[in-house]
XYZ file of C-alpha atoms in Angstrom:
492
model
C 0.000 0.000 0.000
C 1.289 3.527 -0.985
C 2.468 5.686 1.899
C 0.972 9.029 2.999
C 4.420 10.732 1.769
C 3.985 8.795 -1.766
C 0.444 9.415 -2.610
C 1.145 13.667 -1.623
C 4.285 13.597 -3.710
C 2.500 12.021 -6.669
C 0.230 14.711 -7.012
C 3.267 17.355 -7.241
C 1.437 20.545 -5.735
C 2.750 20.256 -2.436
C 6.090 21.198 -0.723
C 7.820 19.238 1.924
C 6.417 21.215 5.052
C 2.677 20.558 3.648
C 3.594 16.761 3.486
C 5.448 17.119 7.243
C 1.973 19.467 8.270
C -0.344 16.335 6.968
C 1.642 13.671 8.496
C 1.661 15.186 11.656
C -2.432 15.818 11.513
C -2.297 11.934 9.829
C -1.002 11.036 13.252
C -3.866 12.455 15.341
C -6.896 11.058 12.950
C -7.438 8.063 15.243
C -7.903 10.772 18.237
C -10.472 13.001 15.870
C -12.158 9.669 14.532
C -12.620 8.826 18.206
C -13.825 11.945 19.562
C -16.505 12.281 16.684
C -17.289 8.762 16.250
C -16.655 8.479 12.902
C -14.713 7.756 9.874
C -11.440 10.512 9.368
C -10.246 10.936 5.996
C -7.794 13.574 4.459
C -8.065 14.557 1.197
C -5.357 16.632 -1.230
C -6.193 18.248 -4.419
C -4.984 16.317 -7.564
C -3.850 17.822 -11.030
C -7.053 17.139 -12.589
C -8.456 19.242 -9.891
C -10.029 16.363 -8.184
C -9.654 14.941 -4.635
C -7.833 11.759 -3.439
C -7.638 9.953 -0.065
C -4.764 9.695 1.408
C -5.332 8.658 4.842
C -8.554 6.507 6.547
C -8.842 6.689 10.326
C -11.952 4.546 11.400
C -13.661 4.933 14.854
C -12.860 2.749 17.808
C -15.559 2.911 19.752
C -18.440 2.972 16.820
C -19.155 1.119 13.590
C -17.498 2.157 10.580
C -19.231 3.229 7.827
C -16.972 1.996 5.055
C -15.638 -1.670 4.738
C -12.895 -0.799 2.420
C -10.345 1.601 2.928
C -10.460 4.699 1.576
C -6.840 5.917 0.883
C -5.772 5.833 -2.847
C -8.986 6.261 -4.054
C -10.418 9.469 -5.389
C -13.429 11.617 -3.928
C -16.827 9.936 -4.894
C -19.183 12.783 -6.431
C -21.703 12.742 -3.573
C -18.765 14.598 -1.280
C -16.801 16.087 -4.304
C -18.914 20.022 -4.214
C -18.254 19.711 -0.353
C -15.186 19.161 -0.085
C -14.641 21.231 -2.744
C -15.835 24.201 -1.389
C -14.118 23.920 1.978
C -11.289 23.741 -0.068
C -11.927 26.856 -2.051
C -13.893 28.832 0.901
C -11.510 28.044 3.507
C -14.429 27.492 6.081
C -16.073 24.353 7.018
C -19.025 23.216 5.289
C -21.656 20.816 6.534
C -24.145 18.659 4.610
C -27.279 20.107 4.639
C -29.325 16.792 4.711
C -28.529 13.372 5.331
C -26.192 11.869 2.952
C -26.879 8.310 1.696
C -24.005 5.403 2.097
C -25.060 2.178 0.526
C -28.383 2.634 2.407
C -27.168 3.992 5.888
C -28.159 7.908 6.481
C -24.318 9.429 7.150
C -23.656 13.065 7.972
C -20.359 14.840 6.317
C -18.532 17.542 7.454
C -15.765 18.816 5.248
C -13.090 21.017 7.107
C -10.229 22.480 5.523
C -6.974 21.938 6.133
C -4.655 25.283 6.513
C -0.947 25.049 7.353
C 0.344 27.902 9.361
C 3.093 29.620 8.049
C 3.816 32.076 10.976
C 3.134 36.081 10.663
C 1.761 35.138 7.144
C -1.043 34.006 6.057
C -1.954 30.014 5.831
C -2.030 27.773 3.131
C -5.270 25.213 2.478
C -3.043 22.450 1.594
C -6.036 19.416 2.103
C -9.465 18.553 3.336
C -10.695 16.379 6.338
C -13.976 14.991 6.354
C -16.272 13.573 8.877
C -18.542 10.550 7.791
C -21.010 9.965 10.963
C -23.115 6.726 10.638
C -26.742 8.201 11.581
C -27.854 4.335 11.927
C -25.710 4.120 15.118
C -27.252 7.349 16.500
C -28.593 7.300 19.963
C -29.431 9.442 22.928
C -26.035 11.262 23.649
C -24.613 10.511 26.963
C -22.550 13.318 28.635
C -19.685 11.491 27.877
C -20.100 11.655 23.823
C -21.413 15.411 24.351
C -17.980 16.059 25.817
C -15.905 14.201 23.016
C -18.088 15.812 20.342
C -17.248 19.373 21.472
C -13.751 18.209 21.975
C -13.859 17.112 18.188
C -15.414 20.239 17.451
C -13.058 22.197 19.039
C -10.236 20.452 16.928
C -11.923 20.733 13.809
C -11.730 24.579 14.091
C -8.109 24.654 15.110
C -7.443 22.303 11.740
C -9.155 25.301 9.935
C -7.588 27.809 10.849
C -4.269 26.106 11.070
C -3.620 26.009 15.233
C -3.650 22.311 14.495
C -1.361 19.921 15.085
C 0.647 21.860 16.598
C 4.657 21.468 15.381
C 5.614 21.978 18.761
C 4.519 18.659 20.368
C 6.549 15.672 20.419
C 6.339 13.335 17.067
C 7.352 10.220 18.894
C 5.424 8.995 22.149
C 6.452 6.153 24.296
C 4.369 2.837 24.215
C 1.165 3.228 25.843
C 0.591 6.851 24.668
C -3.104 8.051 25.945
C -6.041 7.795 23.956
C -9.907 9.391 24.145
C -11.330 6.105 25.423
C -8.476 5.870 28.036
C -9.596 8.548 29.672
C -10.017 12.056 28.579
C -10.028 15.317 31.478
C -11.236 18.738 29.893
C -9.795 21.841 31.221
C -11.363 25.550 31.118
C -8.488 28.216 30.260
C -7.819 28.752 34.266
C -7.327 24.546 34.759
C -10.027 23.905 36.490
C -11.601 20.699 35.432
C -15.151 21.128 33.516
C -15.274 16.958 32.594
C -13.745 13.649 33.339
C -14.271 10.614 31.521
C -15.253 7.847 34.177
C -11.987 5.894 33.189
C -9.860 9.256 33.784
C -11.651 9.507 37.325
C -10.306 6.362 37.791
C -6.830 6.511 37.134
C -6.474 9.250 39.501
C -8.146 7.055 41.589
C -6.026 4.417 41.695
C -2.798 7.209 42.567
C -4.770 8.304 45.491
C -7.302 10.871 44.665
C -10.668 10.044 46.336
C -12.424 12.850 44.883
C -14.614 14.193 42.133
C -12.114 15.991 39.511
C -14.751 18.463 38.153
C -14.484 21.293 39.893
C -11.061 21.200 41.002
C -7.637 22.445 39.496
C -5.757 19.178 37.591
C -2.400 20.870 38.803
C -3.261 21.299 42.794
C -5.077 17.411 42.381
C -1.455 17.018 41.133
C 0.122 18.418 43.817
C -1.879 16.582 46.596
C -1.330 13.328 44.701
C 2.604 12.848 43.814
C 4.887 12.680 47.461
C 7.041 15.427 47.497
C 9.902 12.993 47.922
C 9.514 11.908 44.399
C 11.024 13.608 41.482
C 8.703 14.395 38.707
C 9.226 15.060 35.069
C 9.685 19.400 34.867
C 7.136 19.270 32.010
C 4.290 18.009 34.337
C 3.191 21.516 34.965
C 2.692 22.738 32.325
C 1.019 19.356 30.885
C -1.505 19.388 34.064
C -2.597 22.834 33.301
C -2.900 22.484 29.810
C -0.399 24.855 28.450
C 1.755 23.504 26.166
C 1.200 20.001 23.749
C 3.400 17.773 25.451
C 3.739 14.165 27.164
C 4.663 12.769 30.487
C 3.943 10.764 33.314
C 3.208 11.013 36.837
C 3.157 8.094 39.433
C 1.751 7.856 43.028
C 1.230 4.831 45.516
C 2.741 2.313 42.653
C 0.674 3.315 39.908
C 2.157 5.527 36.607
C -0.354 7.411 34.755
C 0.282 8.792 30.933
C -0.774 12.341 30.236
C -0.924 14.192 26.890
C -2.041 18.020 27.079
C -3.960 19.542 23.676
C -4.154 23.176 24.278
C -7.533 24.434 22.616
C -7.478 27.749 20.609
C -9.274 30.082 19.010
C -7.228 32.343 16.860
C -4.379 31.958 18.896
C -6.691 32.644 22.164
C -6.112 29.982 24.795
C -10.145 28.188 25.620
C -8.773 25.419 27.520
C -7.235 22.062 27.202
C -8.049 18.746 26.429
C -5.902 16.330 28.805
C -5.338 12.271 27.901
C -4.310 9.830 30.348
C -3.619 6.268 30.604
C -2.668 3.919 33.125
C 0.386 2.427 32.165
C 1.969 0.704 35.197
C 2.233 -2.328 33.890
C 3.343 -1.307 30.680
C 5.974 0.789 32.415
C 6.841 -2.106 34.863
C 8.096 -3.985 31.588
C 9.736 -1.355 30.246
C 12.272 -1.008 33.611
C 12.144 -5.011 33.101
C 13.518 -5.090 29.774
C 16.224 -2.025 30.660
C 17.415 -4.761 33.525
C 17.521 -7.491 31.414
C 19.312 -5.583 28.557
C 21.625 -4.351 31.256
C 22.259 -7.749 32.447
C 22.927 -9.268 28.805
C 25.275 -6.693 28.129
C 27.075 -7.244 31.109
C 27.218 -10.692 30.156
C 29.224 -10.039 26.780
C 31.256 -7.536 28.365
C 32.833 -10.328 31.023
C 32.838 -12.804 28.447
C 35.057 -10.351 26.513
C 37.067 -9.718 29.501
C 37.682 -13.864 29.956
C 37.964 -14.599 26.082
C 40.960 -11.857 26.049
C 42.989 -12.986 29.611
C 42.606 -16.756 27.532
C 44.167 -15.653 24.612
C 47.043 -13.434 26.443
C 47.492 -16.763 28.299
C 47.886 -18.304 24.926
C 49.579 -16.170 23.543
C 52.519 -15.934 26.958
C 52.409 -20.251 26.258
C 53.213 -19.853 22.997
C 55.985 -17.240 23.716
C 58.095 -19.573 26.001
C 56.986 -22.933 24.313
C 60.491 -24.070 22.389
C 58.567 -26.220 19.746
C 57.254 -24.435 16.554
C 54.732 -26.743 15.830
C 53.166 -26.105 19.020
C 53.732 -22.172 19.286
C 51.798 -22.386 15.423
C 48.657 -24.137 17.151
C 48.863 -22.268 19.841
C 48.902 -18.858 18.116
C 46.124 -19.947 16.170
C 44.115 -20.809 19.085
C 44.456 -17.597 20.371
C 43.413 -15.838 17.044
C 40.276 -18.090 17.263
C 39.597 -17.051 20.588
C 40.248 -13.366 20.011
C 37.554 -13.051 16.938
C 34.820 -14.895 19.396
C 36.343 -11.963 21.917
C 35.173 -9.248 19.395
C 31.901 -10.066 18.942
C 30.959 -10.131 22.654
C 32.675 -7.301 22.476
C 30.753 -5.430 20.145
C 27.538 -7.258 21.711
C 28.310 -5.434 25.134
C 28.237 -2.169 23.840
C 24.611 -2.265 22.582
C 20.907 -2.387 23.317
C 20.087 -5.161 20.311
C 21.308 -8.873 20.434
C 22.391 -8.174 16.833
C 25.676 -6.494 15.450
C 26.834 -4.498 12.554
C 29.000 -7.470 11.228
C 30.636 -4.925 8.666
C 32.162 -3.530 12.079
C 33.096 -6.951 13.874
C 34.685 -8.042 10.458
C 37.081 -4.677 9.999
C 38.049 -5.479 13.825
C 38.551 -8.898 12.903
C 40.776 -8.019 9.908
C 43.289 -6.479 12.528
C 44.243 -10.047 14.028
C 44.909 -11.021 10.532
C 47.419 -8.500 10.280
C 50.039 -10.104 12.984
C 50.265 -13.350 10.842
C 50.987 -10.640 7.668
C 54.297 -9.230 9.555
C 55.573 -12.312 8.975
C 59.408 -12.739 7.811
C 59.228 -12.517 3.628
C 55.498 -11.651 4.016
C 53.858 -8.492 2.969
C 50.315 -8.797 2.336
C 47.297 -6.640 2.203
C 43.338 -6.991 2.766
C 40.662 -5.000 1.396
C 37.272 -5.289 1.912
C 34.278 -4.719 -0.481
C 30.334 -4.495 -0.198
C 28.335 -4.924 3.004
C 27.375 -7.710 5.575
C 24.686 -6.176 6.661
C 23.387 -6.711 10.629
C 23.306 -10.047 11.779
C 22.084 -11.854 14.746
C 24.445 -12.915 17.609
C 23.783 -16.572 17.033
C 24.692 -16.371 13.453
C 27.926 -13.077 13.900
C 30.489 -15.455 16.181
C 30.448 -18.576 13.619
C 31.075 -16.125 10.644
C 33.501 -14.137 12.103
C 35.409 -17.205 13.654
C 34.943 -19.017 9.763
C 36.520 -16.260 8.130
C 39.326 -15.500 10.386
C 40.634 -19.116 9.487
C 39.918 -18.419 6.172
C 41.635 -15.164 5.422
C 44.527 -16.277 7.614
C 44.956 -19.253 5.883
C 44.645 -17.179 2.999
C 48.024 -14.608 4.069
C 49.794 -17.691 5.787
C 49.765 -20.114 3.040
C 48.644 -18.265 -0.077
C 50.903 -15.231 0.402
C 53.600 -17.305 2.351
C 56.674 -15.607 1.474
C 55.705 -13.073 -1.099
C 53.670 -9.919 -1.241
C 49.717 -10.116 -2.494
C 46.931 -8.914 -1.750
C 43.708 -10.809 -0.016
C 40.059 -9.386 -1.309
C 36.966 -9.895 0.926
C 33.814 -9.327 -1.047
C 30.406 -9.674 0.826
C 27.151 -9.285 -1.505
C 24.044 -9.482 0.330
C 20.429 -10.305 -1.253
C 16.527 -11.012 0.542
C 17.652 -14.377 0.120
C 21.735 -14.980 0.446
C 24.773 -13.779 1.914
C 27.821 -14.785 -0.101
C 31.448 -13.854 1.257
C 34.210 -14.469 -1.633
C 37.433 -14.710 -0.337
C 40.274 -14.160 -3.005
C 44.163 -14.212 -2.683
C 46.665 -13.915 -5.550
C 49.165 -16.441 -4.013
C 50.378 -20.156 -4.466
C 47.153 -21.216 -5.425
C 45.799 -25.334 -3.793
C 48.516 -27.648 -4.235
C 47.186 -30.116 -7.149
C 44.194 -28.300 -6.938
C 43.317 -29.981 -3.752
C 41.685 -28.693 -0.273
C 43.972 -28.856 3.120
C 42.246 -31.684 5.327
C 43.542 -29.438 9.015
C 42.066 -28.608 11.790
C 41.452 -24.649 10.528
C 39.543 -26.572 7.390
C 37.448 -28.431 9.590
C 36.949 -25.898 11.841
C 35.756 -23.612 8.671
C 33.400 -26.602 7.517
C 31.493 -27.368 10.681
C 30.683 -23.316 11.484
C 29.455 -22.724 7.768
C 27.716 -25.852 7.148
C 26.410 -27.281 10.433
C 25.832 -23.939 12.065
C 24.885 -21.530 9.370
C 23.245 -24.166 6.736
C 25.596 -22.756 4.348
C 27.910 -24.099 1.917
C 31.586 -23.324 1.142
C 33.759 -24.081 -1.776
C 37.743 -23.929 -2.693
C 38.815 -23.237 -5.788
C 42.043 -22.063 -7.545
C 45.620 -24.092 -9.369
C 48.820 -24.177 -8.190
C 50.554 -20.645 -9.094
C 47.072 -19.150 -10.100
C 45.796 -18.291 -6.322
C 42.897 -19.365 -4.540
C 39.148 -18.416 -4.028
C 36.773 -19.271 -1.295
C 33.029 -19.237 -1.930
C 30.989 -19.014 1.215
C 27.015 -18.759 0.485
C 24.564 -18.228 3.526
C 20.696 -18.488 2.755
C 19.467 -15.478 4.487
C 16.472 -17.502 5.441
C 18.647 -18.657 8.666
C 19.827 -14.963 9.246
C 16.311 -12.521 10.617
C 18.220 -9.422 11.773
């Protein structure tokens, strides 16, 4: 499905802040579809001078009139003269009888959209309508009386371009409020001239034994949060409705979400509509998760810290050991062990269980460059394309697979002559291929090595990747290693 951003662009008669002004209103239509209880949807103009859809909010807490979305599809004639003279008029125009939706009575309202643009005058840059299912009507409660002046309220702020407002926050945290959460309305002193039964409760639940209508949200504030505890600085001016921001405020256990919308009329302060939503629990897994990721990345960091003492062990063994052979497996071991090392070690120093392997692999190239000082020896690596982010599961095999391979590649390959070693990683939806390519001796009779580093290399692609690998190269003509990984096994 097309994208807010892409149906807007296609259209061409819109600048960038238009498509940032309709994203952010975009963002809210589930609040307006909610208040009203009905179906949101925001039109632009198109080149032929028509209308198209390009975003559907439908109502929570009623029916919707309209099984299929809307976006993508152009104004049907029945609302075309409406919303084409908001769009012209810059006022809001309401249907003057009922209109008729596959047999169900609706009611539109067409509001135009303005963008602000400062000490200047605004620009109509869409059109929201309003599509209330008159089947569903019923006696009001005081409840829906509330939300529709609410809506109402909003619906003049969209036309006259006091809404949204650029200055609130674009990305809440999880469990952001929402109208049937619990919605407080504020008069332009604070004081509190509606509650929603659910917002009633939440303050219950922190303490407050009260009615809230009536009394000032900020000194209910006051009397409710310990003075021990240290609250978020924006909580004043959130409780009194003064500025369109986010926060939350706990008492006796329980953490409450609160999202001010300051109401307007031509830049007059009316009042405030205030969300709020219980969110304990949601909070309480939050700080869980923040332990646990603590705790994992502690984890990696230690095993970091023991992976590197065993390989300076190794390495001091292999220092005072008098037989070659064994100072060779040795210093291998501790090359093995120091790759493993730099995973955990890039592991440690981030939120995600999954690296950037492009990272782990240039670290990893640095080992490789010890066994390239060798006597006779001068060779060089050089890396092209990406890896990508991989899992942690899938980053220590690799990285331990291709630090035998590439050292095998400088130690025997480029054994007493200068070369060059290229590492090329191409990455697809469905592989990951490494090709490892040295410009040295080349496979003796064409034939693979049957050591330990080859059977090392074998058992991490194949048995723990499900990926194949494959030698090939002639005696004088270099060698290249093929390593393919289905991507299937890799979900970063």
């Amino acid at each position: 499905m097309s994208t807010l951003s892409d149906l807007v662009h296609a259209q061409g008669r819109l600048t960038d802040a238009d498509v940032e002004w309709l994203h952010r209103l975009a963002g809210d239509g589930q609040l307006l579809a909610d208040l009203a209880s009905a179906d949101m949807v925001i039109w632009v103009e198109t080149p032929d001078g028509s209308f198209i859809a390009v975003t559907h909010s439908r109502p929570s807490g009623a029916a919707t009139l309209f099984y299929r979305d809307l976006v993508g599809e152009k104004v049907r004639p029945q609302w075309r003269t409406q919303v084409q003279a908001a769009f012209e008029s810059g006022a809001i125009v309401d249907s003057s009888s009922p209109d008729w939706f596959e047999e169900t009575p609706t009611r539109v309202r067409a509001v135009p959209i303005m963008r602000s643009q400062g000490s200047s005058e605004g620009t109509i840059i869409g059109v929201l309508t309003r599509h209330t299912n008159l089947g569903e009507v019923r006696t009001p409660s005081r409840q829906q009386i509330s939300f529709d002046e609410c809506a109402n309220d909003l619906f003049h702020m969209i036309s006259t371009g006091e809404f949204p407002d650029l200055a609130a926050p674009t990305a809440p945290r999880r469990g952001a409020p929402r109208a049937s959460d619990g919605l407080i309305r504020l008069d332009v002193d604070g004081i509190t001239t509606f509650a929603s039964p659910n917002a009633l409760s939440a303050f219950n639940r922190m303490g407050f034994d009260d009615e809230l209508e009536g009394e000032s949200l900020a000194e209910v504030t006051t009397r409710i949060v310990p003075p021990s505890r240290q609250v978020d600085e924006s909580l004043p001016v959130v409780v009194t409705g003064r500025a369109p921001w986010r926060t939350d405020m706990e008492a006796r256990g329980v953490t409450v979400s609160l999202r001010a919308i300051p109401l307007k009329d031509h830049g007059t302060r009316i009042g405030a509509i205030v969300l709020c939503r219980d969110v304990s629990e949601l909070r309480h897994q939050e700080q869980e998760l923040i332990t646990k990721d603590a705790t994992i990345r502690e984890i990696h960091h230690r095993v970091k810290n023991n992976l590197q003492t065993v390989a300076s062990l190794l390495r001091i063994q292999a220092r005072r050991t008098h037989s070659e052979e064994a100072r060779e497996a040795l210093t291998q071991a501790m090359r093995r062990v120091e790759s493993i090392a730099v995973v955990h070690d890039t592991l440690a120093s981030g939120l995600a269980q999954t690296v950037d392997f492009d990272e782990v692999f240039d670290r990893v190239l640095k080992l490789v460059a010890e066994v390239a000082s060798a006597p006779n020896t001068r060779a060089r690596t050089q890396r092209t394309g990406r890896f990508g982010v991989l899992p942690s599961e899938y980053a220590t095999p690799l990285a331990l697979a291709l630090t035998e391979v590439v050292t095998n590649a400088v130690e025997h390959g480029l054994s007493g002559q200068e070369g060059v070693v290229s590492i090329e990683a191409t990455r697809t939806a469905e592989h990951l291929r490494v090709t490892v390519t040295d410009s040295g001796h080349g496979l003796p009779e064409g034939r693979v090595g049957q050591g330990l580093g080859t059977q090392i290399v074998r058992t991490l692609i194949q048995g723990e990747l499900s990926g194949t690998i494959e030698w090939k190269g002639a005696e004088g003509e270099g060698t290249q290693v093929i390593i393919d990984i289905p991507m299937r096994w890799i979900v970063a």
